[in-house]
CSV table of C-alpha atoms in Angstrom, one decimal:
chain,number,residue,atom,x,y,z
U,19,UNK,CA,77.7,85.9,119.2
U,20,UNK,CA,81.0,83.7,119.3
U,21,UNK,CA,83.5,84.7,117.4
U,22,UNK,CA,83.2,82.1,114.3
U,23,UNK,CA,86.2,80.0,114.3
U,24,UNK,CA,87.1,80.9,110.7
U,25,UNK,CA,88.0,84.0,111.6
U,26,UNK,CA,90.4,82.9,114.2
U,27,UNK,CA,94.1,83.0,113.8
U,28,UNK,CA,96.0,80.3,113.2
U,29,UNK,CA,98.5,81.4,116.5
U,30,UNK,CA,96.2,80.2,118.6
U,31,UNK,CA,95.2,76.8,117.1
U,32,UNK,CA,99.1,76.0,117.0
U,33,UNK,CA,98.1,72.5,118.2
U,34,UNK,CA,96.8,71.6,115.1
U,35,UNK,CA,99.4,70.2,112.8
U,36,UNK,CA,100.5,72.2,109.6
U,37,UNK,CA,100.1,69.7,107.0
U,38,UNK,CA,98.6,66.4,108.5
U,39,UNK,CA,100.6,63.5,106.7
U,40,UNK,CA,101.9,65.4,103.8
U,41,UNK,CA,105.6,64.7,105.0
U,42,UNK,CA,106.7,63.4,101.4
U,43,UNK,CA,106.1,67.0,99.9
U,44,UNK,CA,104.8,68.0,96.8
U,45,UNK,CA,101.7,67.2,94.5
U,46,UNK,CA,100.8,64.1,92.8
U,47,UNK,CA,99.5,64.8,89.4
U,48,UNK,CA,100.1,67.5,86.5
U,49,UNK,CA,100.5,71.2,87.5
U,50,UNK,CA,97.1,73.4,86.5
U,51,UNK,CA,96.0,74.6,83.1
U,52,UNK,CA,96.6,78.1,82.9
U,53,UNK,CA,93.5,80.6,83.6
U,54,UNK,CA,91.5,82.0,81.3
U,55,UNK,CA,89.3,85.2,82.5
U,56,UNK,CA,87.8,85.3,78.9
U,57,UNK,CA,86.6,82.2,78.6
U,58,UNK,CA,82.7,81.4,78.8
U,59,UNK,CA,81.5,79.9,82.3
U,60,UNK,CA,79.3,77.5,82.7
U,61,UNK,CA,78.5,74.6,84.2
U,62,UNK,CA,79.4,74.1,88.2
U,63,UNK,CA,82.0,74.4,90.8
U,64,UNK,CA,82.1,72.8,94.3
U,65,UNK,CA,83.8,75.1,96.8
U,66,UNK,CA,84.8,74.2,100.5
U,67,UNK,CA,84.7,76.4,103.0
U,68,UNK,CA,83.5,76.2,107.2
U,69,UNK,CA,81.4,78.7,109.2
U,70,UNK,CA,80.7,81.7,108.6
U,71,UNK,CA,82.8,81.7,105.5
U,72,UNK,CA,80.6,79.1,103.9
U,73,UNK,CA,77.0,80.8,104.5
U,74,UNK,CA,78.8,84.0,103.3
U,75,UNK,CA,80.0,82.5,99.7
U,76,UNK,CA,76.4,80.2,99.6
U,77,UNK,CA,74.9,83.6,99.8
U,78,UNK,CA,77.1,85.2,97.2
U,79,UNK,CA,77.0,81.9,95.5
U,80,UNK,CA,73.3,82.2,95.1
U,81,UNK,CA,73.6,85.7,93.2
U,82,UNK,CA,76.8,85.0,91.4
U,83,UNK,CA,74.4,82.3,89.8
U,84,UNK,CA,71.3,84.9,88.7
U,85,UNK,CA,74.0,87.0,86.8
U,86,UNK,CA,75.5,84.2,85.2
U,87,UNK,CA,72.6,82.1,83.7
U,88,UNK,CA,74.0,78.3,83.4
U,89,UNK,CA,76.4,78.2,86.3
U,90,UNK,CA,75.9,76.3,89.9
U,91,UNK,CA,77.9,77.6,92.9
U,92,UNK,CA,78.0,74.6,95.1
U,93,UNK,CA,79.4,75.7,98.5
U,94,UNK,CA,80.1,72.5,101.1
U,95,UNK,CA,80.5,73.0,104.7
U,96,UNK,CA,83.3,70.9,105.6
U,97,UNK,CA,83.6,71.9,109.2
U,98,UNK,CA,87.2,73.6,110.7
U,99,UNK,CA,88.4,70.7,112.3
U,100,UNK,CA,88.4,68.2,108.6
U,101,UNK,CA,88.7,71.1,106.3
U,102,UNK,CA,92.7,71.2,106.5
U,103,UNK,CA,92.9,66.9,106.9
U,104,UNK,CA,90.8,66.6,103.6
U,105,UNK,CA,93.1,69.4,101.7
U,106,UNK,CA,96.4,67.7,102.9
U,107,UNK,CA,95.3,64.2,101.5
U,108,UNK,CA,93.5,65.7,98.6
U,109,UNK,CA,97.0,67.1,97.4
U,110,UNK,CA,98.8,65.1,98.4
U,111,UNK,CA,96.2,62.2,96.0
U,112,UNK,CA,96.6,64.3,93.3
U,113,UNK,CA,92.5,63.8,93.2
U,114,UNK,CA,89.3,64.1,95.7
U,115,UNK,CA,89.6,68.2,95.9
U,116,UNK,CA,87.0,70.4,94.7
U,117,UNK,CA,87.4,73.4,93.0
U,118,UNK,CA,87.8,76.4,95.1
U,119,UNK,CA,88.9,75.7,98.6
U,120,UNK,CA,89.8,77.8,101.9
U,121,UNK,CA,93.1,78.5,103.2
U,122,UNK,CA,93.8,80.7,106.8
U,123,UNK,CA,96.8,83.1,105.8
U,124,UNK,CA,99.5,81.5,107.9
U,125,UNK,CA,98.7,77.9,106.9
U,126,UNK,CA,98.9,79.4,102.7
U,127,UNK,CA,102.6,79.2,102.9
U,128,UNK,CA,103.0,75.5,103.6
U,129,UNK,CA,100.6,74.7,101.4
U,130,UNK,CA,101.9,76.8,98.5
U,131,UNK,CA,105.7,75.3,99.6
U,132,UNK,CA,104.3,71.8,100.0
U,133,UNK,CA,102.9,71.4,96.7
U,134,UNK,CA,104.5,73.8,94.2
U,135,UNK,CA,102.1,72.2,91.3
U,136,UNK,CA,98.5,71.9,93.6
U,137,UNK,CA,97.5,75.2,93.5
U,138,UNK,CA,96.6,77.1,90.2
U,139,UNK,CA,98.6,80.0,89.7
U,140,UNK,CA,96.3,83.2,90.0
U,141,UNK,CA,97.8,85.5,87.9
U,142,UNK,CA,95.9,85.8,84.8
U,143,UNK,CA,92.7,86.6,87.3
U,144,UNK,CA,94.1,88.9,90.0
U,145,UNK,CA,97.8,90.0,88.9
U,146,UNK,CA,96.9,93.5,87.8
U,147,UNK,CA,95.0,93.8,91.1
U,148,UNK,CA,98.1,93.3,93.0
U,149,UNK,CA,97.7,97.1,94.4
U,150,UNK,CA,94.4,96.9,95.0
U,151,UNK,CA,95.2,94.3,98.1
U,152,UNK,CA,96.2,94.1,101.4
U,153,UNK,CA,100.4,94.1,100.4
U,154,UNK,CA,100.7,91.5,103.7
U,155,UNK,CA,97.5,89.1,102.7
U,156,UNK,CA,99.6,89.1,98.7
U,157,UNK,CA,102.5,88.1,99.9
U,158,UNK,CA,101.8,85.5,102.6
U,159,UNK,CA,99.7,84.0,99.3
U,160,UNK,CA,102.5,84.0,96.7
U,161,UNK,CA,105.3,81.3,96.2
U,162,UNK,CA,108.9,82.2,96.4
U,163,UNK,CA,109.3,83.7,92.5
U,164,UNK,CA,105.9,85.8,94.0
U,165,UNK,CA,103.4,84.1,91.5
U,166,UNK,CA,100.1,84.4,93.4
U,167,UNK,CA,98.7,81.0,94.2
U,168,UNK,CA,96.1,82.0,97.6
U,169,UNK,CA,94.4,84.7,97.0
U,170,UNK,CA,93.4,87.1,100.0
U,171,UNK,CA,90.1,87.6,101.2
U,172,UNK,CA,89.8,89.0,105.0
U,173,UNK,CA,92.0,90.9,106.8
U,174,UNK,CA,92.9,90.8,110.7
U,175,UNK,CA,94.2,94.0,110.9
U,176,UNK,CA,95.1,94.8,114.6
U,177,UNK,CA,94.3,97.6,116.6
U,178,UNK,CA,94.4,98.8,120.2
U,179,UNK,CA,90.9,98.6,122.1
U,180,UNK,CA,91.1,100.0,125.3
U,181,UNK,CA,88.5,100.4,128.5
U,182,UNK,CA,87.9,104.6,128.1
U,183,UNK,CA,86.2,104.9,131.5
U,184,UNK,CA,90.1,103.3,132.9
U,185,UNK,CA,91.9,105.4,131.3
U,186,UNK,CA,90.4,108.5,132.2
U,187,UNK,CA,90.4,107.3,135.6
U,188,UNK,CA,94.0,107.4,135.2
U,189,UNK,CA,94.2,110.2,133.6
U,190,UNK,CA,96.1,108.4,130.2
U,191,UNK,CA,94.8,110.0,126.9
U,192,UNK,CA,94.8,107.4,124.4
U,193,UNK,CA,96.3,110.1,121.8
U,194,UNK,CA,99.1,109.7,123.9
U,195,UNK,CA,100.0,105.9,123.5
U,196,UNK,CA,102.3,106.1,120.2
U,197,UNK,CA,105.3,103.8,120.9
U,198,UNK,CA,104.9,100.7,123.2
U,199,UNK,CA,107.1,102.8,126.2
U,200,UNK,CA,104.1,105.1,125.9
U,201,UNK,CA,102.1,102.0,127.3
U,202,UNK,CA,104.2,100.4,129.7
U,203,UNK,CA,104.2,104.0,131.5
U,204,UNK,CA,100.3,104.1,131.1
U,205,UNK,CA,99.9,100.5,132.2
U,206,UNK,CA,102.0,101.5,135.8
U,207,UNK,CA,99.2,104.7,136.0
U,208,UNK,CA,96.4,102.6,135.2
U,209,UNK,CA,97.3,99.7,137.8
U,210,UNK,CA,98.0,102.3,140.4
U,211,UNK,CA,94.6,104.2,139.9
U,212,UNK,CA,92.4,101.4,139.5
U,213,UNK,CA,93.7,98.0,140.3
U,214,UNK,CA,93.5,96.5,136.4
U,215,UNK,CA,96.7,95.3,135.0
U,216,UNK,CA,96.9,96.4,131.6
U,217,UNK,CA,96.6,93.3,129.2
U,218,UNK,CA,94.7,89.8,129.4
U,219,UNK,CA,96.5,87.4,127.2
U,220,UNK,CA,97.3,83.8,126.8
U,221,UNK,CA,101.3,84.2,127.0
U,222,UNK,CA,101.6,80.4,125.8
U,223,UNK,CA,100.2,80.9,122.7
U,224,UNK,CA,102.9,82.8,121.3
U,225,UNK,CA,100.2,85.0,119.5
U,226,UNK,CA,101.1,87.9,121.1
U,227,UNK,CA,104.6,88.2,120.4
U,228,UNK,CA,104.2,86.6,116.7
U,229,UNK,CA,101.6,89.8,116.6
U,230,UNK,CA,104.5,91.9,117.9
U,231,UNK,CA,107.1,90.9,115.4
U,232,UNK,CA,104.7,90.8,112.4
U,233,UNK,CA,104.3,94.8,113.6
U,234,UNK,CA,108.2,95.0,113.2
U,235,UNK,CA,107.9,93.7,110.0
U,236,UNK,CA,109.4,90.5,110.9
U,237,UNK,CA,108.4,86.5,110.4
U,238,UNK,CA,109.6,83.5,112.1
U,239,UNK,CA,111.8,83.0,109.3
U,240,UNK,CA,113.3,85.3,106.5
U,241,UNK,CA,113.0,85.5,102.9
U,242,UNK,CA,115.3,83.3,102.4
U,243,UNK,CA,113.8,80.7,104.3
U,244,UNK,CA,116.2,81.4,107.4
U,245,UNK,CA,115.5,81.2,111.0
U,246,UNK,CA,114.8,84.9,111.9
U,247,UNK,CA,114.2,84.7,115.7
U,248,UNK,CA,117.4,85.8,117.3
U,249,UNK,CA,116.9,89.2,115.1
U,250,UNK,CA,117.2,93.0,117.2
U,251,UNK,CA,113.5,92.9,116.7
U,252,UNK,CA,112.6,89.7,117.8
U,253,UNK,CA,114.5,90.2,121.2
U,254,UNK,CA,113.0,93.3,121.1
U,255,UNK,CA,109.2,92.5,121.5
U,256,UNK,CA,110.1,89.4,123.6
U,257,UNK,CA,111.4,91.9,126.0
U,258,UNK,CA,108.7,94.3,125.7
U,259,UNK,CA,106.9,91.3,127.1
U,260,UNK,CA,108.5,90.5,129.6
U,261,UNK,CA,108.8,93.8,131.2
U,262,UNK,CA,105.1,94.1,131.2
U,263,UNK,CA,104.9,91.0,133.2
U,264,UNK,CA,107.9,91.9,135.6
U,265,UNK,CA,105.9,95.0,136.1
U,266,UNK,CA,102.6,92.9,137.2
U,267,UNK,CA,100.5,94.5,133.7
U,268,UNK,CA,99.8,91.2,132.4
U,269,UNK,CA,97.0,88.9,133.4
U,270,UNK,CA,98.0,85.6,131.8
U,271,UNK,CA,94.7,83.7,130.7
U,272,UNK,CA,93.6,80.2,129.4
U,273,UNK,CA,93.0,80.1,125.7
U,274,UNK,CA,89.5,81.9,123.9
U,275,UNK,CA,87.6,81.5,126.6
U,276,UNK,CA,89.8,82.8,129.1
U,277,UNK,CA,90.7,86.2,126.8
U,278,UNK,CA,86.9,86.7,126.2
U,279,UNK,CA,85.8,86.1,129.9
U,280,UNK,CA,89.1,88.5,131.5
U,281,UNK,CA,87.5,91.1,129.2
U,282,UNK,CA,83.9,90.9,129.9
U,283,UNK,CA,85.3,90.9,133.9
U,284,UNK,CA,86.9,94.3,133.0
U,285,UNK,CA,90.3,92.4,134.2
U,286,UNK,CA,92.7,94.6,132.4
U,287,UNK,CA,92.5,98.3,130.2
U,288,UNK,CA,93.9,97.3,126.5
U,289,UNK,CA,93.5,94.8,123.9
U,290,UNK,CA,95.5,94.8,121.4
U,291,UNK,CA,93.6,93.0,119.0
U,292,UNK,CA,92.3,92.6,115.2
U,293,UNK,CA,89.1,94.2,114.0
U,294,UNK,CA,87.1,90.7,114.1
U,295,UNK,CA,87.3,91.7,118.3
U,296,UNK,CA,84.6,94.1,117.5
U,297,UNK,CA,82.0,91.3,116.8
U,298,UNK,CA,82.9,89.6,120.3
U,299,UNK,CA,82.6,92.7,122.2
U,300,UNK,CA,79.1,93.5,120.9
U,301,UNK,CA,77.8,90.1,120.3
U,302,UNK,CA,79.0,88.6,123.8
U,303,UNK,CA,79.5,91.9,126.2
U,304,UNK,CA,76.6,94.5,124.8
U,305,UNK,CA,76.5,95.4,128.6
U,306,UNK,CA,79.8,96.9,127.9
U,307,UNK,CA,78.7,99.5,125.4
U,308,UNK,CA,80.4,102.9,125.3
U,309,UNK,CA,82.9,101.7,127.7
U,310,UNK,CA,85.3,100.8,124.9
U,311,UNK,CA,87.1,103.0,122.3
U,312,UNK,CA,89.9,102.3,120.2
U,313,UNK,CA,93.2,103.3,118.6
U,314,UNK,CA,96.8,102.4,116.6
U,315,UNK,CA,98.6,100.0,118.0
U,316,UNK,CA,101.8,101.5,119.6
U,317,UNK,CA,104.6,101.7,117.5
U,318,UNK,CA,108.1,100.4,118.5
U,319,UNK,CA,108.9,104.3,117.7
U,320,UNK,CA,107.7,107.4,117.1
U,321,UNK,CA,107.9,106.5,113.2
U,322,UNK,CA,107.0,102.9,113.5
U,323,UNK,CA,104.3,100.7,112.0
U,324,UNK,CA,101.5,101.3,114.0
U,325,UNK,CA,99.4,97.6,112.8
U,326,UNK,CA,99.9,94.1,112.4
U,327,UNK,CA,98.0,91.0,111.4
U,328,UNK,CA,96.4,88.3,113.1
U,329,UNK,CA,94.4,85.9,111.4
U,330,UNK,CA,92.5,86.3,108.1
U,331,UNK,CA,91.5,83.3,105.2
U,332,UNK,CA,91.8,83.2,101.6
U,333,UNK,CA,90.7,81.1,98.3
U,334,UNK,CA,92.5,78.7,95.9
U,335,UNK,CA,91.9,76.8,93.0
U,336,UNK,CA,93.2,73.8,93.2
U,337,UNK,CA,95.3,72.3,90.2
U,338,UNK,CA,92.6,69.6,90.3
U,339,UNK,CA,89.6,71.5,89.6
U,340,UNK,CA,87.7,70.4,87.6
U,341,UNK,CA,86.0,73.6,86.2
U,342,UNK,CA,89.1,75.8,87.2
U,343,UNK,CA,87.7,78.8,84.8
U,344,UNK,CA,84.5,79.1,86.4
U,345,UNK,CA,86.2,78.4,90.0
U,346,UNK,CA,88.6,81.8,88.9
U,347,UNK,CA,85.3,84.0,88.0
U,348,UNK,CA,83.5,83.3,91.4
U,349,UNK,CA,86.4,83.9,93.0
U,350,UNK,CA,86.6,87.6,91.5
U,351,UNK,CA,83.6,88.2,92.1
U,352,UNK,CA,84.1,87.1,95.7
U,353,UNK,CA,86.9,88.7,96.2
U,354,UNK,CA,88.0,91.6,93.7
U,355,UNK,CA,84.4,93.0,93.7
U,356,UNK,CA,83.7,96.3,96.2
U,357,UNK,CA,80.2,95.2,96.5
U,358,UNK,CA,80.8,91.8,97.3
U,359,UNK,CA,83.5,92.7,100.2
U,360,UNK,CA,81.2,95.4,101.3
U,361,UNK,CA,78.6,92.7,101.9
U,362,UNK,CA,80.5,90.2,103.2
U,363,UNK,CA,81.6,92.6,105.7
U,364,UNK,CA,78.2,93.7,106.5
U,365,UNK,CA,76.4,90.5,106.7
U,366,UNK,CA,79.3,87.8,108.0
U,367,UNK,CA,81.6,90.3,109.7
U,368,UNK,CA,84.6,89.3,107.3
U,369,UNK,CA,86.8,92.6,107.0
U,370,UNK,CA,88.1,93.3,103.3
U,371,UNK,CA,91.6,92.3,101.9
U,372,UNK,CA,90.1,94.2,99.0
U,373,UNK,CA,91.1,98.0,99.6
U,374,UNK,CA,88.8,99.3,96.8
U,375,UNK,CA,85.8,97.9,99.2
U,376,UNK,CA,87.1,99.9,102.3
U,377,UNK,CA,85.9,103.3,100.5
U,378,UNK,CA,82.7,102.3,100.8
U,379,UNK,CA,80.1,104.6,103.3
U,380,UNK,CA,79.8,101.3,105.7
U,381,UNK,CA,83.1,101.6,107.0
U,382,UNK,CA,82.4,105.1,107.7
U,383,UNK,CA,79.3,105.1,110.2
U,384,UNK,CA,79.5,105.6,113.6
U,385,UNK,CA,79.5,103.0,116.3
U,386,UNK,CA,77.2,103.8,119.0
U,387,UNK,CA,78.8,100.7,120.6
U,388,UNK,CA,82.3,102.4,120.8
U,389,UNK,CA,80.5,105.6,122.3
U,390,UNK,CA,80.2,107.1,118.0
U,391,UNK,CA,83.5,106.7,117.3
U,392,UNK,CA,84.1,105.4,113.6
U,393,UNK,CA,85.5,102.1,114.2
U,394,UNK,CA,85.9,100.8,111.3
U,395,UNK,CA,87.5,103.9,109.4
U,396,UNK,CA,90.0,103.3,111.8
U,397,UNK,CA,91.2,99.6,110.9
U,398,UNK,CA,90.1,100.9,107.1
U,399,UNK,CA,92.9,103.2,106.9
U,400,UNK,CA,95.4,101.0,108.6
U,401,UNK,CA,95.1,97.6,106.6
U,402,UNK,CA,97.6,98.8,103.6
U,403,UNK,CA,99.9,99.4,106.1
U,404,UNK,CA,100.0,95.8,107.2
U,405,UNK,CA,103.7,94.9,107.0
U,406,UNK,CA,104.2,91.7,105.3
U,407,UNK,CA,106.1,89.0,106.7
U,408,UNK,CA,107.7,86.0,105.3
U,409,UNK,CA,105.9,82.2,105.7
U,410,UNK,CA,107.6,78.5,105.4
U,411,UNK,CA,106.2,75.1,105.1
U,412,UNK,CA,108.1,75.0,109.4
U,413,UNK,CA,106.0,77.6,110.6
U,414,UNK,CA,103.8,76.2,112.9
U,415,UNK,CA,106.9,73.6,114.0
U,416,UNK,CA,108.7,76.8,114.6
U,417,UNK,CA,105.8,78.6,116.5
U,418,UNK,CA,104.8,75.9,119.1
U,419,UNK,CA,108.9,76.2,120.2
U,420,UNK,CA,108.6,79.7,120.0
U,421,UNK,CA,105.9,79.7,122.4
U,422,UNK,CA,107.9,77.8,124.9
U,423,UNK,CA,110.5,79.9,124.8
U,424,UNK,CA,107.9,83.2,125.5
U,425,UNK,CA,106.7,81.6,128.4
U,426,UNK,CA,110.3,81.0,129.4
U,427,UNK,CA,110.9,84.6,129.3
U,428,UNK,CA,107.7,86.4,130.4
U,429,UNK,CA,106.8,83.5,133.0
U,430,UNK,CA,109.6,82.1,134.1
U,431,UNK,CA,111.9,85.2,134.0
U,432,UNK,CA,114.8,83.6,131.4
U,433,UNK,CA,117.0,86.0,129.3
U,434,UNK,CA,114.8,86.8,126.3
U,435,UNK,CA,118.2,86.9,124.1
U,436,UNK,CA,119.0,83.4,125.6
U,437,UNK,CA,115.8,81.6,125.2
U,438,UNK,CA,115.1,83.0,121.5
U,439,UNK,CA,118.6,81.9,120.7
U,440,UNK,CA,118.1,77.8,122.6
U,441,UNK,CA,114.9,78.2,120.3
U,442,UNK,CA,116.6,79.0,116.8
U,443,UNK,CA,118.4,76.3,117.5
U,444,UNK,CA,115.9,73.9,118.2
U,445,UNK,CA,114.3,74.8,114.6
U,446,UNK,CA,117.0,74.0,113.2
U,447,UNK,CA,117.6,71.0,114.5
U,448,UNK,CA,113.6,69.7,113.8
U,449,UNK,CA,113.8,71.8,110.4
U,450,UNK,CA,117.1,71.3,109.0
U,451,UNK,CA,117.1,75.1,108.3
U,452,UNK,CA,120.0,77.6,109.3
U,453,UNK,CA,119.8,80.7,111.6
U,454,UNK,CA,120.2,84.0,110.3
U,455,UNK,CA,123.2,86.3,110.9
């Protein structure tokens, strides 16, 4: 089984432009009618979605419908690569949109900048669920006075897979791996026991080190819009990098493909990944079973955050919807229901920005995959930990210079200080923002 696009993040399609002609900013037409979560629903809603996202809301479409006699749950397929096009025009129109649509977490930002007035404000349906979320998912899905206009649905929390049968060759107990030193110093055992460097990644993505600053609780920008990149943190995990690679523990791979293919190899010992990596080790490397356990992400210290983020989608009503009251009902059922998350986990895969739903006995049964270790407890107990970061409408301007300057660094060798700091200043130069102090 391929890892479904949807569930891919948005790092490592930075090719794709943000917001495909929507240069002009903001939304044509008046901003949405308020919500109603009392009113009767009836009547139908068309709802755009891709993958395995769509078969998973057709299916809870379907049911949504039996136990509300007189609604229709219309889910389209629009297909990844016209989904964000089709939204960009539609808002830009003020018209054509239907009305629930699908939004990746680091493309909700733009939007939500964008077009202040497209997107309905969610409040009245979700606002006294706010706890009940993933604290990073509700916050890359809220506008800047923190009215919640995206509203979360799957999570890539991130965790550290690693090859058990290496590191017990080497002697490294994964126990031991708490702070990122912890696993440089493992990585130089590892390589000297067995040959394998320690990570397969695609250093020109930038996905890696935006993973490693999200961990630091840390954007590309700040709250206040700022470019962030020149922070003590930011320098921080660039040089993490960068010493990995002087130390030869980084294979540097080619995209998807090339990550999925080092791995089935056995190339290198760790992954630090998010918990939708679990469906591509079992679905494309079941010869692989019981050599693979994981654990935290490293923390930059002893006391650290010891997760991240990468990847993850979400739903919105746009203000054009044309049955926005019955759009806001299937989308709490969807997404604020335990049952619902629970089966789109266990039937698409989609791990659950809805806490309540990681209580649930599935995410406590052991893997025989992962040698019985309980998998998904693991990522369970570390998704509220997420730390949020903070999104603009430049972010993917801002990551595909930030990922030049990473290859600069780890590659090349360049001054990680230097480079991020020639990169803040290219931002701001294509952005018009300022750097942070």
């Amino acid at each position: 089984m391929k890892v479904p696009r949807f569930l891919l993040p948005a790092a490592a399609l930075a090719a794709v432009t943000l917001l495909a002609g929507c240069a002009t900013g903001g939304a044509a037409g008046k901003p949405a009618a308020q919500l109603d979560p009392t009113a009767k629903v009836e009547g139908s809603i068309t709802v755009w979605s891709w993958d395995t996202a769509a078969a998973g809301l057709k299916r809870l479409g379907a049911e949504y419908e039996k136990s509300h006699p007189g609604t229709t749950v219309k889910v389209v397929d629009v297909g990844y690569d016209n989904a964000y096009d089709k939204l960009s025009v539609g808002l830009q129109a003020g018209s054509g949109l239907p009305d629930l649509v699908t939004i990746e977490t680091d493309r909700a930002p733009g939007y939500i900048a964008e077009f202040p007035n497209g997107l309905a404000d969610l409040t009245p349906v979700l606002g006294d669920k706010k706890a009940d979320f993933d604290p990073s998912k509700w916050s890359a899905g809220s506008d800047a006075d923190g009215t919640l206009r995206v509203a979360p649905w799957d999570s890539g929390t991130v965790g550290l897979f690693y090859r058990s049968d290496y590191l017990a060759e080497s002697g490294v107990d994964p126990a031991s791996l708490t702070t990122w030193n912890d696993l440089v110093d493992a990585g130089v055992k590892i390589k000297a026991a067995t040959g394998h460097t320690l990570m397969s990644i695609d250093v020109s993505s930038g996905a890696t080190f935006s993973m490693l600053l999200q961990q630091a609780g840390q954007g590309l920008f700040d709250a206040d819009g700022k470019i962030a990149i020149t922070s003590p943190e930011a320098v921080e995990a660039l040089t993490l990098l960068k010493q990995m690679n002087d130390k030869g523990l980084i294979k540097n791979v080619k995209g998807w493909d090339g990550r999925v293919t080092a791995t089935k190899d056995g190339d290198s010992a760790v992954h630090p990944e998010a918990v939708w990596w679990i469906g591509t080790l079992t679905g494309e490397m079941p010869e692989l079973a019981g050599k693979f356990g994981i654990t935290e992400l490293p923390g930059f210290s002893a006391d650290g955050a010891r997760t991240s983020n990468n990847g993850g989608s979400n739903l919105a009503i746009p203000a054009q919807a044309k049955n926005p009251n019955l759009a806001a009902s299937f989308l709490s059922y969807a997404l604020a229901d335990a049952k619902s998350q629970v089966s789109l986990m266990e039937h698409e895969g989609l791990f659950p920005s809805y806490l309540p739903a990681l209580q649930d006995s599935y995410f406590q049964q052991a893997d025989p995959y992962f040698s019985g270790q309980k998998v998904y407890e693991l990522f369970a107990q570390q998704t509220a930990e997420i730390p949020s970061v903070s999104y603009t409408s430049d972010n993917a301007k801002a990551l595909d210079i930030v990922a030049n300057a990473v290859v600069a660094s780890v590659i090349n060798g360049a001054d990680p200080k230097k480079v991020l700091g020639d990169a803040a200043k290219q931002i701001a130069t294509a952005t018009g923002r300022t750097i942070a102090g």
